[in-house]
PDB file of C-alpha atoms in Angstrom:
ATOM      1  CA  MET C   1      11.442  56.495  18.275  1.00  0.00           C
ATOM      2  CA  ASN C   2      13.994  58.515  16.410  1.00  0.00           C
ATOM      3  CA  LEU C   3      17.373  58.119  18.099  1.00  0.00           C
ATOM      4  CA  GLU C   4      19.055  60.662  15.833  1.00  0.00           C
ATOM      5  CA  ASN C   5      17.359  63.553  17.657  1.00  0.00           C
ATOM      6  CA  THR C   6      17.936  62.149  21.143  1.00  0.00           C
ATOM      7  CA  VAL C   7      20.594  63.931  23.146  1.00  0.00           C
ATOM      8  CA  VAL C   8      21.944  62.467  26.360  1.00  0.00           C
ATOM      9  CA  ILE C   9      23.189  64.963  28.874  1.00  0.00           C
ATOM     10  CA  ASP C  10      25.491  63.350  31.394  1.00  0.00           C
ATOM     11  CA  SER C  11      26.455  66.603  33.059  1.00  0.00           C
ATOM     12  CA  VAL C  12      23.096  66.994  34.875  1.00  0.00           C
ATOM     13  CA  VAL C  13      23.350  65.461  38.308  1.00  0.00           C
ATOM     14  CA  VAL C  14      20.723  65.096  41.012  1.00  0.00           C
ATOM     15  CA  THR C  15      22.212  66.873  43.994  1.00  0.00           C
ATOM     16  CA  GLU C  16      22.453  65.401  47.453  1.00  0.00           C
ATOM     17  CA  ASP C  17      20.006  68.023  48.709  1.00  0.00           C
ATOM     18  CA  THR C  18      17.449  66.995  46.059  1.00  0.00           C
ATOM     19  CA  GLY C  19      18.085  63.340  46.891  1.00  0.00           C
ATOM     20  CA  LYS C  20      17.348  64.025  50.547  1.00  0.00           C
ATOM     21  CA  ALA C  21      14.073  65.716  49.583  1.00  0.00           C
ATOM     22  CA  ILE C  22      13.097  62.723  47.417  1.00  0.00           C
ATOM     23  CA  ALA C  23      14.020  60.259  50.164  1.00  0.00           C
ATOM     24  CA  GLY C  24      12.115  62.354  52.720  1.00  0.00           C
ATOM     25  CA  GLN C  25       9.037  62.364  50.525  1.00  0.00           C
ATOM     26  CA  MET C  26       9.194  58.575  50.148  1.00  0.00           C
ATOM     27  CA  ARG C  27       9.572  58.123  53.914  1.00  0.00           C
ATOM     28  CA  ALA C  28       6.638  60.473  54.474  1.00  0.00           C
ATOM     29  CA  LEU C  29       4.497  58.448  52.043  1.00  0.00           C
ATOM     30  CA  TYR C  30       5.288  55.196  53.849  1.00  0.00           C
ATOM     31  CA  THR C  31       4.716  56.804  57.236  1.00  0.00           C
ATOM     32  CA  ALA C  32       1.413  58.293  56.076  1.00  0.00           C
ATOM     33  CA  GLU C  33       0.336  54.917  54.693  1.00  0.00           C
ATOM     34  CA  LYS C  34       1.203  53.150  57.961  1.00  0.00           C
ATOM     35  CA  GLN C  35      -0.609  55.827  59.981  1.00  0.00           C
ATOM     36  CA  GLY C  36      -3.661  55.492  57.736  1.00  0.00           C
ATOM     37  CA  VAL C  37      -3.783  51.738  58.284  1.00  0.00           C
ATOM     38  CA  LEU C  38      -3.211  52.199  62.005  1.00  0.00           C
ATOM     39  CA  ALA C  39      -5.942  54.845  62.247  1.00  0.00           C
ATOM     40  CA  LYS C  40      -8.592  52.766  60.445  1.00  0.00           C
ATOM     41  CA  ASP C  41      -7.696  49.678  62.482  1.00  0.00           C
ATOM     42  CA  LYS C  42      -7.939  51.672  65.719  1.00  0.00           C
ATOM     43  CA  LEU C  43     -11.285  53.155  64.645  1.00  0.00           C
ATOM     44  CA  TRP C  44     -12.535  49.625  63.969  1.00  0.00           C
ATOM     45  CA  ALA C  45     -11.214  48.384  67.312  1.00  0.00           C
ATOM     46  CA  ASP C  46     -12.972  51.279  69.077  1.00  0.00           C
ATOM     47  CA  GLY C  47     -16.234  50.071  67.547  1.00  0.00           C
ATOM     48  CA  VAL C  48     -16.606  52.929  65.049  1.00  0.00           C
ATOM     49  CA  ARG C  49     -18.392  51.845  61.869  1.00  0.00           C
ATOM     50  CA  ALA C  50     -18.856  53.653  58.567  1.00  0.00           C
ATOM     51  CA  GLU C  51     -22.403  54.838  59.293  1.00  0.00           C
ATOM     52  CA  MET C  52     -21.164  56.460  62.514  1.00  0.00           C
ATOM     53  CA  LEU C  53     -19.123  58.915  60.442  1.00  0.00           C
ATOM     54  CA  GLU C  54     -22.130  60.400  58.633  1.00  0.00           C
ATOM     55  CA  SER C  55     -22.811  64.138  58.980  1.00  0.00           C
ATOM     56  CA  GLY C  56     -24.181  65.058  62.387  1.00  0.00           C
ATOM     57  CA  ALA C  57     -22.877  61.949  64.157  1.00  0.00           C
ATOM     58  CA  SER C  58     -20.925  62.560  67.365  1.00  0.00           C
ATOM     59  CA  GLN C  59     -18.185  60.145  66.246  1.00  0.00           C
ATOM     60  CA  ARG C  60     -17.689  62.215  63.067  1.00  0.00           C
ATOM     61  CA  GLU C  61     -17.211  65.346  65.169  1.00  0.00           C
ATOM     62  CA  GLN C  62     -14.704  63.507  67.359  1.00  0.00           C
ATOM     63  CA  VAL C  63     -12.742  62.343  64.299  1.00  0.00           C
ATOM     64  CA  LYS C  64     -12.825  65.879  62.848  1.00  0.00           C
ATOM     65  CA  LYS C  65     -11.410  67.198  66.127  1.00  0.00           C
ATOM     66  CA  TYR C  66      -8.461  64.798  65.882  1.00  0.00           C
ATOM     67  CA  LEU C  67      -7.920  65.499  62.178  1.00  0.00           C
ATOM     68  CA  LEU C  68      -7.850  69.205  63.003  1.00  0.00           C
ATOM     69  CA  ALA C  69      -5.306  68.553  65.758  1.00  0.00           C
ATOM     70  CA  GLY C  70      -3.017  66.920  63.193  1.00  0.00           C
ATOM     71  CA  MET C  71      -2.883  69.974  60.926  1.00  0.00           C
ATOM     72  CA  PRO C  72      -0.107  72.577  61.025  1.00  0.00           C
ATOM     73  CA  ALA C  73      -0.763  75.286  63.627  1.00  0.00           C
ATOM     74  CA  ASN C  74      -1.406  78.123  61.150  1.00  0.00           C
ATOM     75  CA  ILE C  75      -3.961  76.040  59.206  1.00  0.00           C
ATOM     76  CA  ARG C  76      -5.464  74.573  62.371  1.00  0.00           C
ATOM     77  CA  THR C  77      -6.294  78.060  63.621  1.00  0.00           C
ATOM     78  CA  LEU C  78      -8.114  78.976  60.407  1.00  0.00           C
ATOM     79  CA  ALA C  79      -9.937  75.652  60.131  1.00  0.00           C
ATOM     80  CA  ALA C  80     -11.089  75.764  63.765  1.00  0.00           C
ATOM     81  CA  TYR C  81     -13.201  78.890  63.227  1.00  0.00           C
ATOM     82  CA  THR C  82     -16.931  78.301  62.992  1.00  0.00           C
ATOM     83  CA  PRO C  83     -18.586  79.791  59.892  1.00  0.00           C
ATOM     84  CA  GLN C  84     -19.939  82.655  62.036  1.00  0.00           C
ATOM     85  CA  GLU C  85     -16.508  83.365  63.540  1.00  0.00           C
ATOM     86  CA  ALA C  86     -14.894  83.301  60.114  1.00  0.00           C
ATOM     87  CA  LYS C  87     -17.386  85.949  58.876  1.00  0.00           C
ATOM     88  CA  GLN C  88     -16.848  88.171  61.926  1.00  0.00           C
ATOM     89  CA  ILE C  89     -13.056  88.083  61.602  1.00  0.00           C
ATOM     90  CA  CYS C  90     -13.192  89.000  57.905  1.00  0.00           C
ATOM     91  CA  LEU C  91     -10.623  86.516  56.626  1.00  0.00           C
ATOM     92  CA  SER C  92      -8.619  87.355  53.526  1.00  0.00           C
ATOM     93  CA  GLU C  93      -9.287  85.456  50.303  1.00  0.00           C
ATOM     94  CA  GLU C  94      -6.107  83.453  50.852  1.00  0.00           C
ATOM     95  CA  GLN C  95      -7.152  82.540  54.394  1.00  0.00           C
ATOM     96  CA  LYS C  96     -10.634  81.582  53.186  1.00  0.00           C
ATOM     97  CA  ALA C  97      -9.083  79.333  50.517  1.00  0.00           C
ATOM     98  CA  THR C  98      -6.770  77.730  53.104  1.00  0.00           C
ATOM     99  CA  ARG C  99      -9.686  77.168  55.470  1.00  0.00           C
ATOM    100  CA  ARG C 100     -11.833  75.679  52.684  1.00  0.00           C
ATOM    101  CA  GLN C 101      -8.999  73.367  51.613  1.00  0.00           C
ATOM    102  CA  ALA C 102      -8.491  72.195  55.213  1.00  0.00           C
ATOM    103  CA  HIS C 103     -12.194  71.357  55.539  1.00  0.00           C
ATOM    104  CA  GLN C 104     -12.119  69.556  52.188  1.00  0.00           C
ATOM    105  CA  ARG C 105      -9.133  67.493  53.337  1.00  0.00           C
ATOM    106  CA  MET C 106     -10.881  66.554  56.561  1.00  0.00           C
ATOM    107  CA  GLY C 107     -14.021  65.563  54.636  1.00  0.00           C
ATOM    108  CA  SER C 108     -11.940  63.547  52.182  1.00  0.00           C
ATOM    109  CA  GLN C 109     -10.162  61.721  55.001  1.00  0.00           C
ATOM    110  CA  ILE C 110     -13.447  60.924  56.731  1.00  0.00           C
ATOM    111  CA  ARG C 111     -14.815  59.503  53.451  1.00  0.00           C
ATOM    112  CA  LYS C 112     -11.679  57.346  53.170  1.00  0.00           C
ATOM    113  CA  TYR C 113     -12.276  56.060  56.690  1.00  0.00           C
ATOM    114  CA  GLN C 114     -15.919  55.340  55.818  1.00  0.00           C
ATOM    115  CA  ASN C 115     -14.910  53.385  52.708  1.00  0.00           C
ATOM    116  CA  GLN C 116     -12.253  51.433  54.610  1.00  0.00           C
ATOM    117  CA  LEU C 117     -14.628  50.652  57.482  1.00  0.00           C
ATOM    118  CA  THR C 118     -17.310  49.553  54.993  1.00  0.00           C
ATOM    119  CA  LYS C 119     -14.842  47.156  53.369  1.00  0.00           C
ATOM    120  CA  MET C 120     -13.816  45.829  56.776  1.00  0.00           C
ATOM    121  CA  ALA C 121     -17.472  45.240  57.731  1.00  0.00           C
ATOM    122  CA  GLU C 122     -18.117  43.440  54.421  1.00  0.00           C
ATOM    123  CA  ALA C 123     -15.030  41.262  54.920  1.00  0.00           C
ATOM    124  CA  GLU C 124     -16.100  40.421  58.463  1.00  0.00           C
ATOM    125  CA  ALA C 125     -19.600  39.493  57.288  1.00  0.00           C
ATOM    126  CA  GLU C 126     -18.187  37.346  54.499  1.00  0.00           C
ATOM    127  CA  ALA C 127     -15.794  35.615  56.878  1.00  0.00           C
ATOM    128  CA  ALA C 128     -18.609  34.916  59.336  1.00  0.00           C
ATOM    129  CA  LYS C 129     -20.801  33.297  56.673  1.00  0.00           C
ATOM    130  CA  PRO C 130     -18.725  30.163  56.038  1.00  0.00           C
ATOM    131  CA  ALA C 131     -18.033  29.735  59.753  1.00  0.00           C
ATOM    132  CA  GLU C 132     -21.769  29.590  60.465  1.00  0.00           C
ATOM    133  CA  GLU C 133     -22.256  27.020  57.682  1.00  0.00           C
ATOM    134  CA  VAL C 134     -19.384  24.863  58.970  1.00  0.00           C
ATOM    135  CA  VAL C 135     -20.776  24.947  62.503  1.00  0.00           C
ATOM    136  CA  GLU C 136     -24.181  23.837  61.197  1.00  0.00           C
ATOM    137  CA  GLU C 137     -22.582  20.935  59.260  1.00  0.00           C
ATOM    138  CA  VAL C 138     -20.555  19.783  62.260  1.00  0.00           C
ATOM    139  CA  VAL C 139     -23.660  19.889  64.466  1.00  0.00           C
ATOM    140  CA  GLU C 140     -25.591  17.839  61.893  1.00  0.00           C
ATOM    141  CA  GLN C 141     -22.774  15.275  61.578  1.00  0.00           C
ATOM    142  CA  THR C 142     -22.388  15.013  65.336  1.00  0.00           C
ATOM    143  CA  THR C 143     -26.129  14.529  65.738  1.00  0.00           C
ATOM    144  CA  GLU C 144     -26.154  11.789  63.089  1.00  0.00           C
ATOM    145  CA  GLN C 145     -23.175  10.069  64.701  1.00  0.00           C
ATOM    146  CA  ALA C 146     -24.725  10.269  68.148  1.00  0.00           C
ATOM    147  CA  THR C 147     -27.959   8.677  66.966  1.00  0.00           C
ATOM    148  CA  GLU C 148     -26.158   5.988  64.967  1.00  0.00           C
ATOM    149  CA  ALA C 149     -23.733   4.251  67.298  1.00  0.00           C
ATOM    150  CA  LYS C 150     -21.598   2.052  65.038  1.00  0.00           C
ATOM    151  CA  THR C 151     -19.504  -0.934  65.911  1.00  0.00           C
ATOM    152  CA  PRO C 152     -15.876  -1.140  64.765  1.00  0.00           C
ATOM    153  CA  ASN C 153     -16.915  -3.724  62.130  1.00  0.00           C
ATOM    154  CA  GLN C 154     -19.553  -1.349  60.730  1.00  0.00           C
ATOM    155  CA  ILE C 155     -17.010   1.463  60.566  1.00  0.00           C
ATOM    156  CA  MET C 156     -14.536  -0.792  58.686  1.00  0.00           C
ATOM    157  CA  ILE C 157     -17.270  -1.910  56.289  1.00  0.00           C
ATOM    158  CA  GLY C 158     -18.048   1.727  55.497  1.00  0.00           C
ATOM    159  CA  ILE C 159     -14.369   2.427  54.786  1.00  0.00           C
ATOM    160  CA  ILE C 160     -14.017  -0.623  52.536  1.00  0.00           C
ATOM    161  CA  GLU C 161     -17.248   0.186  50.664  1.00  0.00           C
ATOM    162  CA  GLY C 162     -15.975   3.709  50.010  1.00  0.00           C
ATOM    163  CA  PHE C 163     -12.676   2.313  48.721  1.00  0.00           C
ATOM    164  CA  LEU C 164     -14.433  -0.200  46.486  1.00  0.00           C
ATOM    165  CA  ASN C 165     -16.647   2.520  45.013  1.00  0.00           C
ATOM    166  CA  ASP C 166     -13.518   4.519  44.171  1.00  0.00           C
ATOM    167  CA  VAL C 167     -11.939   1.458  42.534  1.00  0.00           C
ATOM    168  CA  ARG C 168     -15.082   0.779  40.457  1.00  0.00           C
ATOM    169  CA  GLU C 169     -15.152   4.398  39.216  1.00  0.00           C
ATOM    170  CA  ALA C 170     -11.439   4.477  38.353  1.00  0.00           C
ATOM    171  CA  GLU C 171     -10.423   3.019  34.999  1.00  0.00           C
ATOM    172  CA  GLU C 172      -6.670   2.729  35.582  1.00  0.00           C
ATOM    173  CA  TRP C 173      -6.888  -0.249  37.976  1.00  0.00           C
ATOM    174  CA  SER C 174      -5.713  -3.295  36.019  1.00  0.00           C
ATOM    175  CA  ASN C 175      -6.772  -5.741  38.744  1.00  0.00           C
ATOM    176  CA  GLN C 176     -10.102  -4.049  39.467  1.00  0.00           C
ATOM    177  CA  VAL C 177     -12.067  -7.315  39.452  1.00  0.00           C
ATOM    178  CA  ASN C 178      -9.745  -9.036  41.951  1.00  0.00           C
ATOM    179  CA  ILE C 179      -9.739  -6.029  44.300  1.00  0.00           C
ATOM    180  CA  THR C 180     -13.541  -5.852  44.181  1.00  0.00           C
ATOM    181  CA  LYS C 181     -13.921  -9.599  44.906  1.00  0.00           C
ATOM    182  CA  THR C 182     -11.443  -9.485  47.780  1.00  0.00           C
ATOM    183  CA  GLY C 183     -13.023  -6.357  49.237  1.00  0.00           C
ATOM    184  CA  GLN C 184     -16.491  -7.900  49.031  1.00  0.00           C
ATOM    185  CA  ALA C 185     -15.231 -11.066  50.761  1.00  0.00           C
ATOM    186  CA  PHE C 186     -13.757  -8.938  53.517  1.00  0.00           C
ATOM    187  CA  ILE C 187     -17.086  -7.094  53.939  1.00  0.00           C
ATOM    188  CA  ASP C 188     -18.910 -10.430  54.090  1.00  0.00           C
ATOM    189  CA  ALA C 189     -16.499 -11.673  56.772  1.00  0.00           C
ATOM    190  CA  LEU C 190     -17.019  -8.525  58.854  1.00  0.00           C
ATOM    191  CA  SER C 191     -20.808  -8.775  58.517  1.00  0.00           C
ATOM    192  CA  GLU C 192     -21.015 -12.217  60.127  1.00  0.00           C
TER     193      GLU C 192
END
């Protein structure tokens, strides 16, 4: 970068009015983001799934009705016309463009909802998978334990055997032989 040709102008200042517009835009972005999350979560809670928002589905028409209700009044009026009504009224090119853009925005928002609902369904299915596996394991373990009633001595022997196996596999135990002998003597005493 050539600093010789760089000129710094300190006299240009962002006005308070411009600052308010910037701050308002940022607030609107956060509000829109929160409303988007709220809307998809509420759709999910109502039982609406991505496939229910396909063309021709009654839920899609309901969502379109609410999206239309959220548009500014002048755009809402144009977007609410059916194709036949729009032809009869003879809309201007500007009105046709506004109407087309409104319908494109509604379609885009519905596709966003579909994508979000698809991701939520995938996450729910993925979360349910491990839970089912864990339940199966617990049932198997409980069944094994119920069929094999163990005495306290047998339980202690199992614990000691597990510990001794760990000691045999570990190389850092300097007194590995003594621990193994003592553990085996303890197992023998419990087995009597």
